[in-house]
Structures are given as structure tokens and as C-alpha cells.
Amino acid sequence: MNKVIYLDNAATTKTRPEVVEAMLPYFSQYYGNPSSVYGFSTPVKQAVEKARETLAASIGAKTNEIYFTAGGSEGDNWAIKAAADAYQDKGRHIITSKIEHHAVLHTCQYLEHHGFQVTYLDVDDKGMVRPEDVKAAIRPDTILITIMFANNEIGTIQPVKEIGRIARDQGILFHTDAVQAYGHVPIQVDEYQIDMLSTSAHKINGPKGIGFLYIRKGVKIRSFVHGGAQERKRRAGTENVPGIVGYGKAAELAMETMEQRAEKERTLRNYLMERIMQEVPFTRINGDCENRLPNNANFAFQFIEGESLLILLDGKGICGSSGSACTSGSLDPSHVLLAIGLPHEIAHGSLRLTLSEENTKEEMDYVVDSVKEIVARLRDMSPLYEDFMKKQ
Ligand SMILES: *Cc1c(COP(=O)(O)O)cnc(C)c1O
């Protein structure tokens, strides 16, 4: 097999051809600045607003509650820093979890250097935040709760509805990083009582470098990028028009196909997990088997290094990940795997495979056969494994 088997859709996805096609006219035909008054810019302005309407409708929001950003990291930074800024008179305490994306964790750490206090909640061994822990962590000076919708490494879907209810009851703002969940599972901001929500196009077959932050009407939030009056004066800079149009198209397709896509991915993912668990000994599944993104599989193979496994899989044309893309290059095991209680040496032997609807059963068979062979080969070279087997 010479072709690439792409199983890293949590890192990024392929931009769908319909999305590329929708974007193309906005480079060299409709290239006017949406802020200009002349008629030449009218279709550009309209395209931006049409995308905004599509995106708003997809989460049950109002059009004027959608603010375009340069992606998920910006949305997370904006929501957290600007809420801290706007609500610091009320208090300087923030609640989050230990398994957030670095865009949230590092933003919280930044705020800690600026006089804020942050509670990083533990999760259970499946990677689930306990709503009662959220409740117990609330203090009179708590101004923000930020808990992700679904985790990017182990796919665990959080009890967002319960957390939203607790936050609303206590009058505390609730932000959720929904970058992994949006377009994959249904999200309604009113039902879940979400005040702010970050998303990113490139995780749902849209282009890279565009996302949106939902900000509920009435939330006091400062502008993030200062300059022109774009995005209701809250995020300056000439709009990324092709990106916005592409995101609108990607979201439209994602919403239309969500159910059947999830079903297809879940079936294939379960097949992959079952075969791996049956055929590769000393393996565990990381994360929750029920409350889990349909395309996410995450394994821990004892006695091996995930990095070596990845390199050898790459040699067979298989793209996977050992932690989050942001941590590869560092030797620390993933903070998410440590938070669910994996010892360092087991966390090091982890492999994340995230599917798309384009994957096939034949590919899964090839992947299982490859993983089996490579894991066995790596274990043969492992002194830990040798010691372990001697003791058996
Ligand atoms: C990918 C990702 C981000 C970052 O989004 P970008 O658009 O790449 O900046 C943030 N949070 C989660 C959960 C992600 O998976």
C-alpha cells in the first residue's frame, strides 16, 4: 500500500472540495473589502453575513453573537483574557480542568502571572470532569468557568449541560472550547447554557486560520484586537473573507451530514478498537467508551514508546499521533494522559488515531496488522518487556 492512511483528524482535516470551490471566487473575483461603501464590495459583505448566519444557526445563536477569529486558539485566548479583564472587579478566580487544550491552559497560566487565581480540576480515570467538583470549586470571587466540550486527545465528551446549569445558577460566565465537538456532535448554546464557545474551521473540513467565538448577548467582553470597527468593534482587522466563506460552507456540510458521518466513523472506530484489543496484548483504551467523539481511538501499549511506534507507522504510510500535535517534539508525556492517572511509562506508549468518513475497513485492517507487527517488534527490543515476561 503506497497511499497515505490519514488517521489524525483531531490535528486537522482535509478541506473538502466543495469548500475550496466556494472560497475561490473570493480571492480574485469578489476581492473588495467588506467595509467599503461601493457596490463592488456588496457581494463580499453579503457573503460574510451569509456565513455568519449559517454558523449562528448551527448552534442556535443569533447572528450578532458570532465573532470571527483566526481559529480555536484565538477564540480561547479572547474569551478567557477578555472575560478576566471585564469581570475583574467582581473577582479574580477562574475554574478550568487539567485536560484542557494548551490554548486554554497556557492562557490561564498567563493570567496567574497577572494576579488571577485558577483552579485546575482533576478528572476521573475516563477523563471526565465531575460537575460536583465544579460546584465545590466555586468561590464568591469566581468569574469564569472554562471547560472543554470534548477532549482532543481521548475524545471524552464532558457533562457540559450540568456544568452550564451550575454556572448559570451561580451567575458565573461559562466558556467552552468546542473545537473538537463542533460539527461532530449537536450543540445548542441555550440548551447547554453556554455563554461563550470557541470553534475552528480546520477541524471540520474547512480551511485553516479561521474560527469563530460565540459571545452571548449581554456578556461584558472587551475587544481582543484593537484597530478598525470590524466585528462590532470587538475584533479589528480586515475580514478573512475566503476563510469565512469556506467556514460557512464547511459548517453547512458538517451539519447536514453529522448523523450519518458519526455513525460511519463510530462503526469503523469500534471495529478498529475491538481488533486492536483482541490482537495486541497488554493494551488499554484511554478515555470513556460511551461519552466519546465518534472518530476518536486512543490506546496505551505497555512496554513501548509511542514516538517509535509513530515513526514506524509513518514508514507504512499511516499518520497518527502520540499526544496532541502541540506536544510532539517534547519528551513530556501528555498532560491529559497523566491527568487520567496513567503512569509516565504507560502514557509514553500511547497512540491516538482519529478517523474521517473517508476511511475504509480495508484501511483499518492494514492499520491493525501494522500496529500488531510494530508493537511486537518494539517489545522484542524492550528490556522492560523482557523482564516482565521472565517473571510470568
Ligand atoms: C485544535 C484545537 C484548538 C486550536 O485550534 P486552532 O484553530 O488550531 O488554533 C483548540 N482547542 C482544541 C480542543 C483543539 O482541538
mmCIF file of C-alpha atoms and ligand atoms in Angstrom:
data_model
loop_
_atom_site.group_PDB
_atom_site.id
_atom_site.type_symbol
_atom_site.label_atom_id
_atom_site.label_comp_id
_atom_site.label_asym_id
_atom_site.label_seq_id
_atom_site.Cartn_x
_atom_site.Cartn_y
_atom_site.Cartn_z
ATOM 1 C CA MET A 1 0.000 0.000 0.000
ATOM 2 C CA ASN A 2 1.649 3.251 -1.095
ATOM 3 C CA LYS A 3 -1.068 5.674 -0.288
ATOM 4 C CA VAL A 4 -1.274 7.636 2.908
ATOM 5 C CA ILE A 5 -3.752 6.484 5.526
ATOM 6 C CA TYR A 6 -4.670 9.641 7.363
ATOM 7 C CA LEU A 7 -5.787 8.996 10.931
ATOM 8 C CA ASP A 8 -5.017 12.331 12.525
ATOM 9 C CA ASN A 9 -8.260 14.224 12.009
ATOM 10 C CA ALA A 10 -8.098 15.671 15.526
ATOM 11 C CA ALA A 11 -4.962 17.547 14.422
ATOM 12 C CA THR A 12 -6.505 18.829 11.235
ATOM 13 C CA THR A 13 -8.774 17.696 8.418
ATOM 14 C CA LYS A 14 -8.788 17.804 4.653
ATOM 15 C CA THR A 15 -10.545 20.860 3.218
ATOM 16 C CA ARG A 16 -13.466 19.487 1.266
ATOM 17 C CA PRO A 17 -13.521 20.242 -2.479
ATOM 18 C CA GLU A 18 -16.950 21.923 -2.152
ATOM 19 C CA VAL A 19 -15.401 24.244 0.442
ATOM 20 C CA VAL A 20 -12.433 25.113 -1.778
ATOM 21 C CA GLU A 21 -14.816 25.745 -4.650
ATOM 22 C CA ALA A 22 -16.956 28.065 -2.526
ATOM 23 C CA MET A 23 -13.861 30.019 -1.442
ATOM 24 C CA LEU A 24 -12.176 30.511 -4.826
ATOM 25 C CA PRO A 25 -14.244 33.445 -6.173
ATOM 26 C CA TYR A 26 -13.423 35.433 -3.037
ATOM 27 C CA PHE A 27 -9.736 35.612 -3.893
ATOM 28 C CA SER A 28 -9.672 37.239 -7.305
ATOM 29 C CA GLN A 29 -13.246 37.996 -8.330
ATOM 30 C CA TYR A 30 -15.027 39.281 -5.223
ATOM 31 C CA TYR A 31 -11.934 40.699 -3.592
ATOM 32 C CA GLY A 32 -13.378 44.011 -2.307
ATOM 33 C CA ASN A 33 -13.025 44.997 1.318
ATOM 34 C CA PRO A 34 -16.314 44.238 3.081
ATOM 35 C CA SER A 35 -16.094 47.582 4.913
ATOM 36 C CA SER A 36 -16.045 49.654 1.708
ATOM 37 C CA VAL A 37 -19.153 51.578 0.656
ATOM 38 C CA TYR A 38 -19.143 50.951 -3.125
ATOM 39 C CA GLY A 39 -21.289 48.357 -4.818
ATOM 40 C CA PHE A 40 -18.280 46.245 -5.778
ATOM 41 C CA SER A 41 -17.983 45.204 -2.127
ATOM 42 C CA THR A 42 -21.655 44.445 -1.632
ATOM 43 C CA PRO A 43 -21.475 40.741 -2.608
ATOM 44 C CA VAL A 44 -18.427 40.364 -0.364
ATOM 45 C CA LYS A 45 -20.237 41.848 2.613
ATOM 46 C CA GLN A 46 -23.241 39.640 1.852
ATOM 47 C CA ALA A 47 -21.109 36.508 1.685
ATOM 48 C CA VAL A 48 -19.596 37.249 5.104
ATOM 49 C CA GLU A 49 -23.037 37.805 6.625
ATOM 50 C CA LYS A 50 -24.471 34.680 4.993
ATOM 51 C CA ALA A 51 -21.667 32.604 6.539
ATOM 52 C CA ARG A 52 -22.313 34.252 9.890
ATOM 53 C CA GLU A 53 -25.989 33.300 9.644
ATOM 54 C CA THR A 54 -25.159 29.680 8.818
ATOM 55 C CA LEU A 55 -22.726 29.428 11.729
ATOM 56 C CA ALA A 56 -25.105 31.125 14.173
ATOM 57 C CA ALA A 57 -27.964 28.819 13.186
ATOM 58 C CA SER A 58 -25.737 25.760 13.645
ATOM 59 C CA ILE A 59 -25.551 26.369 17.423
ATOM 60 C CA GLY A 60 -28.884 28.107 17.927
ATOM 61 C CA ALA A 61 -27.268 31.533 18.354
ATOM 62 C CA LYS A 62 -28.154 34.960 16.996
ATOM 63 C CA THR A 63 -26.150 36.320 14.074
ATOM 64 C CA ASN A 64 -24.758 39.196 16.137
ATOM 65 C CA GLU A 65 -23.368 36.772 18.705
ATOM 66 C CA ILE A 66 -20.831 35.272 16.249
ATOM 67 C CA TYR A 67 -17.365 36.861 16.063
ATOM 68 C CA PHE A 68 -14.831 35.628 13.528
ATOM 69 C CA THR A 69 -11.364 34.759 14.813
ATOM 70 C CA ALA A 70 -8.206 33.243 13.361
ATOM 71 C CA GLY A 71 -9.115 29.839 14.854
ATOM 72 C CA GLY A 72 -9.582 27.963 18.084
ATOM 73 C CA SER A 73 -6.507 29.260 19.889
ATOM 74 C CA GLU A 74 -7.561 32.851 19.354
ATOM 75 C CA GLY A 75 -11.124 32.131 20.476
ATOM 76 C CA ASP A 76 -9.874 30.536 23.696
ATOM 77 C CA ASN A 77 -7.432 33.377 24.378
ATOM 78 C CA TRP A 78 -10.036 36.010 23.660
ATOM 79 C CA ALA A 79 -12.819 34.504 25.745
ATOM 80 C CA ILE A 80 -10.646 33.916 28.794
ATOM 81 C CA LYS A 81 -8.464 37.035 28.778
ATOM 82 C CA ALA A 82 -11.259 39.424 27.876
ATOM 83 C CA ALA A 83 -13.648 37.951 30.462
ATOM 84 C CA ALA A 84 -10.898 38.234 33.086
ATOM 85 C CA ASP A 85 -10.395 41.845 32.087
ATOM 86 C CA ALA A 86 -14.071 42.778 32.053
ATOM 87 C CA TYR A 87 -15.087 40.988 35.259
ATOM 88 C CA GLN A 88 -12.039 41.527 37.493
ATOM 89 C CA ASP A 89 -13.947 43.981 39.666
ATOM 90 C CA LYS A 90 -16.210 41.109 40.654
ATOM 91 C CA GLY A 91 -13.360 38.710 41.340
ATOM 92 C CA ARG A 92 -10.163 37.145 40.081
ATOM 93 C CA HIS A 93 -10.850 33.406 40.262
ATOM 94 C CA ILE A 94 -11.235 31.070 37.273
ATOM 95 C CA ILE A 95 -12.164 27.380 37.190
ATOM 96 C CA THR A 96 -10.898 25.059 34.462
ATOM 97 C CA SER A 97 -9.748 21.435 34.160
ATOM 98 C CA LYS A 98 -6.394 19.679 33.919
ATOM 99 C CA ILE A 99 -7.208 18.238 30.491
ATOM 100 C CA GLU A 100 -7.849 21.424 28.551
ATOM 101 C CA HIS A 101 -6.061 22.234 25.311
ATOM 102 C CA HIS A 102 -2.913 24.306 25.783
ATOM 103 C CA ALA A 103 -4.722 27.302 24.278
ATOM 104 C CA VAL A 104 -6.792 27.314 27.478
ATOM 105 C CA LEU A 105 -4.173 26.063 29.959
ATOM 106 C CA HIS A 106 -1.427 28.430 28.896
ATOM 107 C CA THR A 107 -3.886 31.345 28.837
ATOM 108 C CA CYS A 108 -4.897 30.523 32.411
ATOM 109 C CA GLN A 109 -1.238 30.295 33.422
ATOM 110 C CA TYR A 110 -0.650 33.696 31.831
ATOM 111 C CA LEU A 111 -3.482 35.132 33.922
ATOM 112 C CA GLU A 112 -1.993 33.594 37.062
ATOM 113 C CA HIS A 113 1.069 35.753 36.427
ATOM 114 C CA HIS A 114 -1.263 38.732 36.319
ATOM 115 C CA GLY A 115 -2.931 38.327 39.677
ATOM 116 C CA PHE A 116 -5.669 35.809 38.883
ATOM 117 C CA GLN A 117 -6.169 32.524 40.685
ATOM 118 C CA VAL A 118 -7.028 29.399 38.739
ATOM 119 C CA THR A 119 -8.423 26.084 39.960
ATOM 120 C CA TYR A 120 -7.426 23.211 37.666
ATOM 121 C CA LEU A 121 -9.967 20.461 38.308
ATOM 122 C CA ASP A 122 -8.980 16.804 38.362
ATOM 123 C CA VAL A 123 -10.820 14.399 36.075
ATOM 124 C CA ASP A 124 -11.794 10.785 36.661
ATOM 125 C CA ASP A 125 -9.958 7.852 35.059
ATOM 126 C CA LYS A 126 -12.028 8.226 31.877
ATOM 127 C CA GLY A 127 -11.145 11.901 31.564
ATOM 128 C CA MET A 128 -14.472 13.210 32.808
ATOM 129 C CA VAL A 129 -14.845 16.395 34.832
ATOM 130 C CA ARG A 130 -17.245 15.837 37.741
ATOM 131 C CA PRO A 131 -19.959 18.516 37.909
ATOM 132 C CA GLU A 132 -19.935 18.300 41.725
ATOM 133 C CA ASP A 133 -16.236 19.247 41.658
ATOM 134 C CA VAL A 134 -17.086 22.309 39.584
ATOM 135 C CA LYS A 135 -19.722 23.278 42.123
ATOM 136 C CA ALA A 136 -17.374 22.740 45.062
ATOM 137 C CA ALA A 137 -14.658 24.870 43.470
ATOM 138 C CA ILE A 138 -16.889 27.929 43.114
ATOM 139 C CA ARG A 139 -15.939 30.845 45.359
ATOM 140 C CA PRO A 140 -17.528 34.277 45.845
ATOM 141 C CA ASP A 141 -14.812 35.708 43.568
ATOM 142 C CA THR A 142 -15.202 33.139 40.740
ATOM 143 C CA ILE A 143 -15.849 34.963 37.467
ATOM 144 C CA LEU A 144 -15.383 32.286 34.808
ATOM 145 C CA ILE A 145 -15.720 28.550 34.314
ATOM 146 C CA THR A 146 -13.964 27.248 31.195
ATOM 147 C CA ILE A 147 -14.335 23.537 30.477
ATOM 148 C CA MET A 148 -13.875 21.952 27.057
ATOM 149 C CA PHE A 149 -16.798 20.291 25.267
ATOM 150 C CA ALA A 150 -14.797 17.275 24.095
ATOM 151 C CA ASN A 151 -11.167 16.405 24.631
ATOM 152 C CA ASN A 152 -8.793 16.437 21.664
ATOM 153 C CA GLU A 153 -6.662 13.527 22.828
ATOM 154 C CA ILE A 154 -9.002 10.972 24.307
ATOM 155 C CA GLY A 155 -12.291 12.206 22.830
ATOM 156 C CA THR A 156 -14.171 12.301 26.135
ATOM 157 C CA ILE A 157 -17.334 14.402 25.902
ATOM 158 C CA GLN A 158 -17.798 16.421 29.081
ATOM 159 C CA PRO A 159 -21.033 16.857 31.074
ATOM 160 C CA VAL A 160 -21.442 20.312 29.573
ATOM 161 C CA LYS A 161 -25.150 20.596 30.286
ATOM 162 C CA GLU A 162 -24.681 20.021 34.027
ATOM 163 C CA ILE A 163 -21.733 22.414 34.169
ATOM 164 C CA GLY A 164 -23.704 25.033 32.250
ATOM 165 C CA ARG A 165 -26.572 24.717 34.710
ATOM 166 C CA ILE A 166 -24.259 25.119 37.716
ATOM 167 C CA ALA A 167 -22.599 28.181 36.184
ATOM 168 C CA ARG A 168 -25.924 29.809 35.317
ATOM 169 C CA ASP A 169 -27.401 29.107 38.770
ATOM 170 C CA GLN A 170 -24.436 30.840 40.373
ATOM 171 C CA GLY A 171 -24.354 33.707 37.869
ATOM 172 C CA ILE A 172 -20.888 32.779 36.618
ATOM 173 C CA LEU A 173 -19.815 33.001 32.966
ATOM 174 C CA PHE A 174 -19.340 29.684 31.213
ATOM 175 C CA HIS A 175 -16.952 29.305 28.273
ATOM 176 C CA THR A 176 -16.391 26.033 26.434
ATOM 177 C CA ASP A 177 -13.654 25.131 23.969
ATOM 178 C CA ALA A 178 -15.828 23.266 21.465
ATOM 179 C CA VAL A 179 -13.150 22.963 18.772
ATOM 180 C CA GLN A 180 -13.273 19.144 18.772
ATOM 181 C CA ALA A 181 -17.007 18.816 19.298
ATOM 182 C CA TYR A 182 -18.442 21.407 16.927
ATOM 183 C CA GLY A 183 -19.678 19.794 13.723
ATOM 184 C CA HIS A 184 -19.291 16.318 15.223
ATOM 185 C CA VAL A 185 -21.939 16.337 17.955
ATOM 186 C CA PRO A 186 -25.047 18.550 18.228
ATOM 187 C CA ILE A 187 -24.524 21.731 20.274
ATOM 188 C CA GLN A 188 -27.201 24.267 21.218
ATOM 189 C CA VAL A 189 -25.962 27.188 23.284
ATOM 190 C CA ASP A 190 -29.284 27.859 25.024
ATOM 191 C CA GLU A 191 -29.959 24.247 25.947
ATOM 192 C CA TYR A 192 -26.426 23.904 27.347
ATOM 193 C CA GLN A 193 -26.451 27.384 28.932
ATOM 194 C CA ILE A 194 -23.155 28.296 27.287
ATOM 195 C CA ASP A 195 -22.084 31.967 27.373
ATOM 196 C CA MET A 196 -19.011 31.712 25.145
ATOM 197 C CA LEU A 197 -17.892 28.970 22.780
ATOM 198 C CA SER A 198 -14.761 28.650 20.612
ATOM 199 C CA THR A 199 -14.611 26.742 17.339
ATOM 200 C CA SER A 200 -12.205 26.274 14.437
ATOM 201 C CA ALA A 201 -12.895 25.554 10.762
ATOM 202 C CA HIS A 202 -9.955 23.283 10.045
ATOM 203 C CA LYS A 203 -11.244 20.614 12.435
ATOM 204 C CA ILE A 204 -14.434 20.234 10.381
ATOM 205 C CA ASN A 205 -13.097 20.065 6.813
ATOM 206 C CA GLY A 206 -12.823 23.837 6.486
ATOM 207 C CA PRO A 207 -9.737 25.975 5.891
ATOM 208 C CA LYS A 208 -7.026 26.673 8.476
ATOM 209 C CA GLY A 209 -6.768 30.019 10.225
ATOM 210 C CA ILE A 210 -10.443 30.786 10.657
ATOM 211 C CA GLY A 211 -12.811 30.155 13.529
ATOM 212 C CA PHE A 212 -15.485 31.893 15.500
ATOM 213 C CA LEU A 213 -16.132 32.806 19.083
ATOM 214 C CA TYR A 214 -19.768 32.809 20.161
ATOM 215 C CA ILE A 215 -20.394 35.512 22.762
ATOM 216 C CA ARG A 216 -23.871 35.559 24.270
ATOM 217 C CA LYS A 217 -25.601 38.931 24.042
ATOM 218 C CA GLY A 218 -25.171 40.778 27.330
ATOM 219 C CA VAL A 219 -21.803 39.271 28.189
ATOM 220 C CA LYS A 220 -19.493 42.135 29.006
ATOM 221 C CA ILE A 221 -16.440 41.386 26.941
ATOM 222 C CA ARG A 222 -13.634 43.593 25.702
ATOM 223 C CA SER A 223 -12.309 43.755 22.184
ATOM 224 C CA PHE A 224 -9.356 41.493 21.589
ATOM 225 C CA VAL A 225 -7.658 43.056 18.581
ATOM 226 C CA HIS A 226 -7.707 46.852 18.621
ATOM 227 C CA GLY A 227 -7.969 48.823 15.405
ATOM 228 C CA GLY A 228 -10.832 49.189 12.934
ATOM 229 C CA ALA A 229 -14.511 48.706 13.655
ATOM 230 C CA GLN A 230 -14.890 45.192 12.210
ATOM 231 C CA GLU A 231 -16.833 42.524 14.137
ATOM 232 C CA ARG A 232 -18.929 45.067 16.025
ATOM 233 C CA LYS A 233 -15.735 46.846 17.156
ATOM 234 C CA ARG A 234 -14.598 43.817 19.071
ATOM 235 C CA ARG A 235 -12.075 42.245 16.694
ATOM 236 C CA ALA A 236 -10.299 44.616 14.340
ATOM 237 C CA GLY A 237 -8.719 43.626 11.050
ATOM 238 C CA THR A 238 -9.989 43.159 7.512
ATOM 239 C CA GLU A 239 -12.068 40.007 7.460
ATOM 240 C CA ASN A 240 -10.566 36.760 6.154
ATOM 241 C CA VAL A 241 -13.296 36.641 3.537
ATOM 242 C CA PRO A 242 -12.333 33.415 1.707
ATOM 243 C CA GLY A 243 -11.831 31.728 5.077
ATOM 244 C CA ILE A 244 -15.186 32.926 6.370
ATOM 245 C CA VAL A 245 -16.986 31.768 3.218
ATOM 246 C CA GLY A 246 -15.195 28.426 3.439
ATOM 247 C CA TYR A 247 -16.117 28.042 7.091
ATOM 248 C CA GLY A 248 -19.773 28.716 6.300
ATOM 249 C CA LYS A 249 -19.730 26.028 3.627
ATOM 250 C CA ALA A 250 -17.864 23.538 5.823
ATOM 251 C CA ALA A 251 -20.333 24.065 8.678
ATOM 252 C CA GLU A 252 -23.317 23.697 6.371
ATOM 253 C CA LEU A 253 -21.965 20.354 5.103
ATOM 254 C CA ALA A 254 -20.958 19.207 8.595
ATOM 255 C CA MET A 255 -24.449 19.873 9.983
ATOM 256 C CA GLU A 256 -26.169 18.153 7.052
ATOM 257 C CA THR A 257 -24.026 15.022 7.293
ATOM 258 C CA MET A 258 -23.435 14.864 11.049
ATOM 259 C CA GLU A 259 -25.607 11.898 11.895
ATOM 260 C CA GLN A 260 -24.620 9.563 9.074
ATOM 261 C CA ARG A 261 -20.958 10.592 9.309
ATOM 262 C CA ALA A 262 -20.873 9.933 13.061
ATOM 263 C CA GLU A 263 -22.492 6.552 12.533
ATOM 264 C CA LYS A 264 -19.976 5.559 9.867
ATOM 265 C CA GLU A 265 -16.993 6.752 11.888
ATOM 266 C CA ARG A 266 -18.240 5.117 15.080
ATOM 267 C CA THR A 267 -18.722 1.752 13.380
ATOM 268 C CA LEU A 268 -15.253 1.840 11.846
ATOM 269 C CA ARG A 269 -13.651 3.142 15.038
ATOM 270 C CA ASN A 270 -15.285 0.403 17.122
ATOM 271 C CA TYR A 271 -14.059 -2.206 14.658
ATOM 272 C CA LEU A 272 -10.518 -0.801 14.948
ATOM 273 C CA MET A 273 -10.671 -0.754 18.764
ATOM 274 C CA GLU A 274 -12.077 -4.260 19.004
ATOM 275 C CA ARG A 275 -9.457 -5.756 16.713
ATOM 276 C CA ILE A 276 -6.594 -3.965 18.492
ATOM 277 C CA MET A 277 -7.848 -5.009 21.926
ATOM 278 C CA GLN A 278 -8.262 -8.607 20.811
ATOM 279 C CA GLU A 279 -4.996 -8.925 18.965
ATOM 280 C CA VAL A 280 -2.469 -6.753 20.810
ATOM 281 C CA PRO A 281 -1.876 -7.904 24.398
ATOM 282 C CA PHE A 282 -1.096 -5.502 27.282
ATOM 283 C CA THR A 283 -3.082 -2.708 25.732
ATOM 284 C CA ARG A 284 -5.678 -0.392 27.206
ATOM 285 C CA ILE A 285 -8.123 2.117 25.788
ATOM 286 C CA ASN A 286 -7.740 5.647 27.094
ATOM 287 C CA GLY A 287 -10.919 7.635 27.665
ATOM 288 C CA ASP A 288 -14.586 6.840 28.025
ATOM 289 C CA CYS A 289 -16.161 4.264 25.722
ATOM 290 C CA GLU A 290 -19.661 5.789 25.798
ATOM 291 C CA ASN A 291 -19.276 9.566 26.072
ATOM 292 C CA ARG A 292 -16.719 9.791 23.331
ATOM 293 C CA LEU A 293 -16.285 11.534 19.999
ATOM 294 C CA PRO A 294 -17.291 9.026 17.300
ATOM 295 C CA ASN A 295 -13.981 9.192 15.433
ATOM 296 C CA ASN A 296 -11.528 9.036 18.327
ATOM 297 C CA ALA A 297 -9.495 5.981 19.374
ATOM 298 C CA ASN A 298 -6.688 6.236 21.891
ATOM 299 C CA PHE A 299 -4.588 3.261 23.017
ATOM 300 C CA ALA A 300 -1.829 2.755 25.544
ATOM 301 C CA PHE A 301 0.540 -0.069 24.624
ATOM 302 C CA GLN A 302 2.641 -1.180 27.561
ATOM 303 C CA PHE A 303 6.424 -1.520 27.223
ATOM 304 C CA ILE A 304 6.838 0.662 24.136
ATOM 305 C CA GLU A 305 7.491 4.291 23.201
ATOM 306 C CA GLY A 306 4.682 5.994 21.331
ATOM 307 C CA GLU A 307 7.175 8.090 19.374
ATOM 308 C CA SER A 308 8.929 4.999 17.979
ATOM 309 C CA LEU A 309 5.573 3.500 17.097
ATOM 310 C CA LEU A 310 4.593 6.672 15.244
ATOM 311 C CA ILE A 311 7.792 6.754 13.226
ATOM 312 C CA LEU A 312 7.432 3.114 12.201
ATOM 313 C CA LEU A 313 3.749 3.648 11.341
ATOM 314 C CA ASP A 314 4.789 6.626 9.240
ATOM 315 C CA GLY A 315 7.089 4.263 7.351
ATOM 316 C CA LYS A 316 3.967 2.333 6.421
ATOM 317 C CA GLY A 317 2.128 5.460 5.328
ATOM 318 C CA ILE A 318 -0.020 5.706 8.462
ATOM 319 C CA CYS A 319 -0.480 9.128 10.095
ATOM 320 C CA GLY A 320 -1.334 9.055 13.802
ATOM 321 C CA SER A 321 -0.375 10.979 16.894
ATOM 322 C CA SER A 322 1.061 10.099 20.284
ATOM 323 C CA GLY A 323 -0.376 13.027 22.191
ATOM 324 C CA SER A 324 -1.554 16.370 20.959
ATOM 325 C CA ALA A 325 0.228 17.851 17.954
ATOM 326 C CA CYS A 326 1.339 20.702 20.160
ATOM 327 C CA THR A 327 3.309 18.472 22.499
ATOM 328 C CA SER A 328 5.133 16.364 19.931
ATOM 329 C CA GLY A 329 8.743 17.438 19.923
ATOM 330 C CA SER A 330 8.765 17.484 23.687
ATOM 331 C CA LEU A 331 9.518 14.371 25.689
ATOM 332 C CA ASP A 332 6.954 15.008 28.406
ATOM 333 C CA PRO A 333 4.017 12.642 28.293
ATOM 334 C CA SER A 334 0.674 14.193 27.540
ATOM 335 C CA HIS A 335 -0.866 16.157 30.418
ATOM 336 C CA VAL A 336 -4.222 14.573 29.555
ATOM 337 C CA LEU A 337 -2.955 11.005 29.931
ATOM 338 C CA LEU A 338 -1.266 11.894 33.216
ATOM 339 C CA ALA A 339 -4.491 13.523 34.435
ATOM 340 C CA ILE A 340 -6.461 10.305 33.865
ATOM 341 C CA GLY A 341 -3.944 8.573 36.090
ATOM 342 C CA LEU A 342 -1.671 6.772 33.634
ATOM 343 C CA PRO A 343 1.834 6.248 34.991
ATOM 344 C CA HIS A 344 4.520 8.016 32.914
ATOM 345 C CA GLU A 345 5.820 4.856 31.267
ATOM 346 C CA ILE A 346 2.362 3.824 30.051
ATOM 347 C CA ALA A 347 1.412 7.336 28.968
ATOM 348 C CA HIS A 348 4.558 7.289 26.824
ATOM 349 C CA GLY A 349 3.256 4.273 24.916
ATOM 350 C CA SER A 350 0.068 5.916 23.707
ATOM 351 C CA LEU A 351 -1.321 6.227 20.217
ATOM 352 C CA ARG A 352 -4.201 8.428 19.076
ATOM 353 C CA LEU A 353 -5.966 7.553 15.845
ATOM 354 C CA THR A 354 -8.755 9.883 14.708
ATOM 355 C CA LEU A 355 -10.824 8.820 11.717
ATOM 356 C CA SER A 356 -12.732 10.555 8.968
ATOM 357 C CA GLU A 357 -15.697 9.353 6.963
ATOM 358 C CA GLU A 358 -13.314 8.661 4.085
ATOM 359 C CA ASN A 359 -11.517 5.850 5.905
ATOM 360 C CA THR A 360 -12.359 2.261 4.997
ATOM 361 C CA LYS A 361 -12.478 -1.131 6.678
ATOM 362 C CA GLU A 362 -9.550 -2.256 4.491
ATOM 363 C CA GLU A 363 -7.501 0.620 5.877
ATOM 364 C CA MET A 364 -8.427 -0.376 9.435
ATOM 365 C CA ASP A 365 -7.284 -3.943 8.743
ATOM 366 C CA TYR A 366 -3.990 -2.687 7.357
ATOM 367 C CA VAL A 367 -3.552 -0.414 10.393
ATOM 368 C CA VAL A 368 -4.271 -3.215 12.883
ATOM 369 C CA ASP A 369 -1.845 -5.557 11.121
ATOM 370 C CA SER A 370 0.813 -2.835 11.086
ATOM 371 C CA VAL A 371 0.308 -1.887 14.745
ATOM 372 C CA LYS A 372 0.435 -5.552 15.754
ATOM 373 C CA GLU A 373 3.677 -6.157 13.909
ATOM 374 C CA ILE A 374 5.371 -2.945 15.064
ATOM 375 C CA VAL A 375 4.323 -3.264 18.713
ATOM 376 C CA ALA A 376 5.632 -6.830 18.767
ATOM 377 C CA ARG A 377 8.906 -5.714 17.178
ATOM 378 C CA LEU A 378 9.359 -2.839 19.671
ATOM 379 C CA ARG A 379 8.554 -5.091 22.603
ATOM 380 C CA ASP A 380 11.153 -7.585 21.424
ATOM 381 C CA MET A 381 13.720 -4.823 21.820
ATOM 382 C CA SER A 382 12.421 -3.673 25.200
ATOM 383 C CA PRO A 383 14.332 -4.701 28.359
ATOM 384 C CA LEU A 384 11.221 -3.871 30.412
ATOM 385 C CA TYR A 385 9.182 -6.316 28.399
ATOM 386 C CA GLU A 386 11.871 -8.977 28.694
ATOM 387 C CA ASP A 387 11.953 -8.589 32.493
ATOM 388 C CA PHE A 388 8.168 -8.660 32.619
ATOM 389 C CA MET A 389 7.937 -11.846 30.530
ATOM 390 C CA LYS A 390 10.606 -13.616 32.610
ATOM 391 C CA LYS A 391 8.513 -13.029 35.712
ATOM 392 C CA GLN A 392 5.399 -14.535 34.122
HETATM 393 C C1 LIG B 1 -7.199 22.273 17.535
HETATM 394 C C2 LIG B 1 -7.694 22.713 18.845
HETATM 395 C C3 LIG B 1 -7.533 24.045 19.283
HETATM 396 C C4 LIG B 1 -6.763 25.062 18.482
HETATM 397 O O1 LIG B 1 -7.428 25.445 17.314
HETATM 398 P P1 LIG B 1 -6.610 26.199 16.161
HETATM 399 O O2 LIG B 1 -7.647 26.580 15.174
HETATM 400 O O3 LIG B 1 -5.638 25.200 15.620
HETATM 401 O O4 LIG B 1 -5.962 27.375 16.793
HETATM 402 C C5 LIG B 1 -8.066 24.410 20.496
HETATM 403 N N1 LIG B 1 -8.730 23.517 21.257
HETATM 404 C C6 LIG B 1 -8.907 22.243 20.871
HETATM 405 C C7 LIG B 1 -9.684 21.321 21.754
HETATM 406 C C8 LIG B 1 -8.386 21.796 19.661
HETATM 407 O O5 LIG B 1 -8.555 20.521 19.313
#
